[in-house]
Amino acid sequence: MIGRLNHVAIAVPDLGAAAALYRQTLGADVGPAQDLAEHGVTVVFVTLPNTKVELLAPLGAASPIQGFLDKNPSGGIHHMCFEVPDIHAARDRLVAEGARTLGQIKIGAHGKPVLFLHPKDFTGTLIELEQS
Ligand code: CO
């Protein structure tokens, strides 16, 4: 069911420093910062030949990544995103398999429908599905 790895997301305490690290130290193609108010994050995408890295920093007081950064003050891998061809079919299959979703399908950072899956059902890893 799952297809390509769309991105690996890394929560960071300092987005400017993280973007500079990827641009200058690692020599990657780093995009501009984008505020996603409805998701409570500011994102920078790092485009690699085969996938992307999504650098995430909290935006606003109720950011969903603040708790993660409180536990991991220097940052860390927050989630992985896999592409699926049909997000509603994917959700129905996962629910039938007994997996728990976090919230409902909504529009993600790339303007496409996304759904998050409970890390406790997926070996401790938060998984995002994005319709390709
Ligand atoms: Co993501």
XYZ file of C-alpha atoms and ligand atoms in Angstrom:
133
model
C 0.000 0.000 0.000
C 2.650 2.557 0.967
C 4.832 3.886 -1.797
C 7.689 6.371 -1.934
C 9.229 7.986 1.140
C 8.020 11.564 0.671
C 9.994 13.088 3.539
C 11.590 12.616 6.920
C 10.627 15.388 9.330
C 13.041 16.699 11.946
C 11.852 18.942 14.764
C 14.398 21.656 15.513
C 14.633 24.385 18.152
C 16.270 26.917 15.775
C 15.060 26.786 12.190
C 17.614 29.283 10.873
C 20.499 27.337 12.364
C 19.111 24.032 11.027
C 18.589 25.475 7.534
C 22.153 26.833 7.536
C 23.481 23.449 8.638
C 21.773 21.679 5.737
C 22.664 24.418 3.226
C 26.234 25.170 4.195
C 27.589 22.176 6.054
C 25.756 19.449 4.158
C 25.527 21.325 0.845
C 21.839 20.606 0.290
C 19.138 22.425 -1.686
C 17.274 24.275 1.092
C 14.012 26.112 0.432
C 12.486 29.143 2.172
C 10.724 29.025 5.543
C 6.940 28.686 5.311
C 4.552 29.380 8.200
C 1.760 26.794 8.372
C -0.500 28.401 10.968
C -3.168 25.693 10.780
C -0.522 23.069 11.649
C 1.275 25.173 14.280
C 4.656 24.851 12.586
C 7.117 26.712 10.406
C 8.708 24.398 7.827
C 11.769 24.438 5.615
C 12.052 21.766 2.946
C 15.409 20.299 2.004
C 15.167 18.709 -1.438
C 17.355 15.659 -2.001
C 17.606 13.599 -5.203
C 15.391 10.816 -3.842
C 13.332 12.384 -1.057
C 12.987 15.462 1.148
C 13.859 16.452 4.695
C 11.268 18.645 6.416
C 12.724 20.858 9.154
C 9.971 21.790 11.632
C 9.959 24.529 14.245
C 7.047 25.466 16.537
C 4.711 28.271 15.464
C 2.401 29.728 18.109
C 1.688 28.759 21.682
C -0.139 25.478 20.979
C 2.278 23.928 18.490
C 1.892 20.133 18.249
C 5.694 19.743 18.193
C 6.409 21.740 21.364
C 6.036 18.685 23.604
C 8.468 16.757 21.400
C 11.041 19.561 21.653
C 10.540 19.769 25.424
C 11.555 16.082 25.558
C 14.258 16.461 22.875
C 15.673 19.975 23.343
C 18.315 19.674 20.650
C 15.775 18.324 18.128
C 15.242 14.920 16.585
C 13.424 12.837 13.994
C 9.720 13.585 14.438
C 7.976 11.569 11.703
C 8.318 9.849 8.348
C 5.917 10.450 5.474
C 4.991 7.749 2.980
C 2.975 8.320 -0.170
C -0.255 6.445 -0.808
C -2.334 6.593 -3.990
C -5.714 6.952 -2.209
C -5.736 8.292 1.338
C -9.341 7.320 2.075
C -8.717 3.734 0.970
C -5.531 3.716 3.045
C -7.395 4.946 6.136
C -10.139 2.344 5.695
C -7.572 -0.447 5.398
C -5.623 0.747 8.456
C -8.734 1.032 10.597
C -9.787 -2.460 9.483
C -6.311 -3.706 10.482
C -6.790 -2.215 13.948
C -4.382 0.715 13.603
C -5.209 4.028 15.227
C -5.103 7.332 13.399
C -4.307 10.683 15.007
C -7.136 12.994 14.040
C -8.748 13.102 10.636
C -7.516 13.464 7.063
C -6.521 17.083 6.462
C -4.576 19.148 3.975
C -0.840 18.986 4.672
C 2.213 21.097 3.946
C 2.181 20.300 0.217
C -1.503 21.062 -0.322
C -2.348 17.354 -0.457
C -4.458 15.272 1.959
C -2.495 13.754 4.850
C -3.237 11.473 7.785
C -1.094 10.723 10.850
C -0.924 7.256 12.442
C -0.443 6.515 16.119
C 3.247 5.868 16.922
C 2.342 3.189 19.472
C 0.888 1.091 16.638
C 3.986 1.572 14.415
C 7.044 0.599 16.450
C 7.312 3.942 18.169
C 7.417 6.005 14.977
C 4.936 8.704 14.028
C 3.903 8.029 10.430
C 2.303 10.528 8.053
C 0.562 9.317 4.921
C 0.256 11.741 2.014
C -1.872 11.174 -1.041
C 0.441 11.165 -4.066
Co 5.398 15.781 7.339
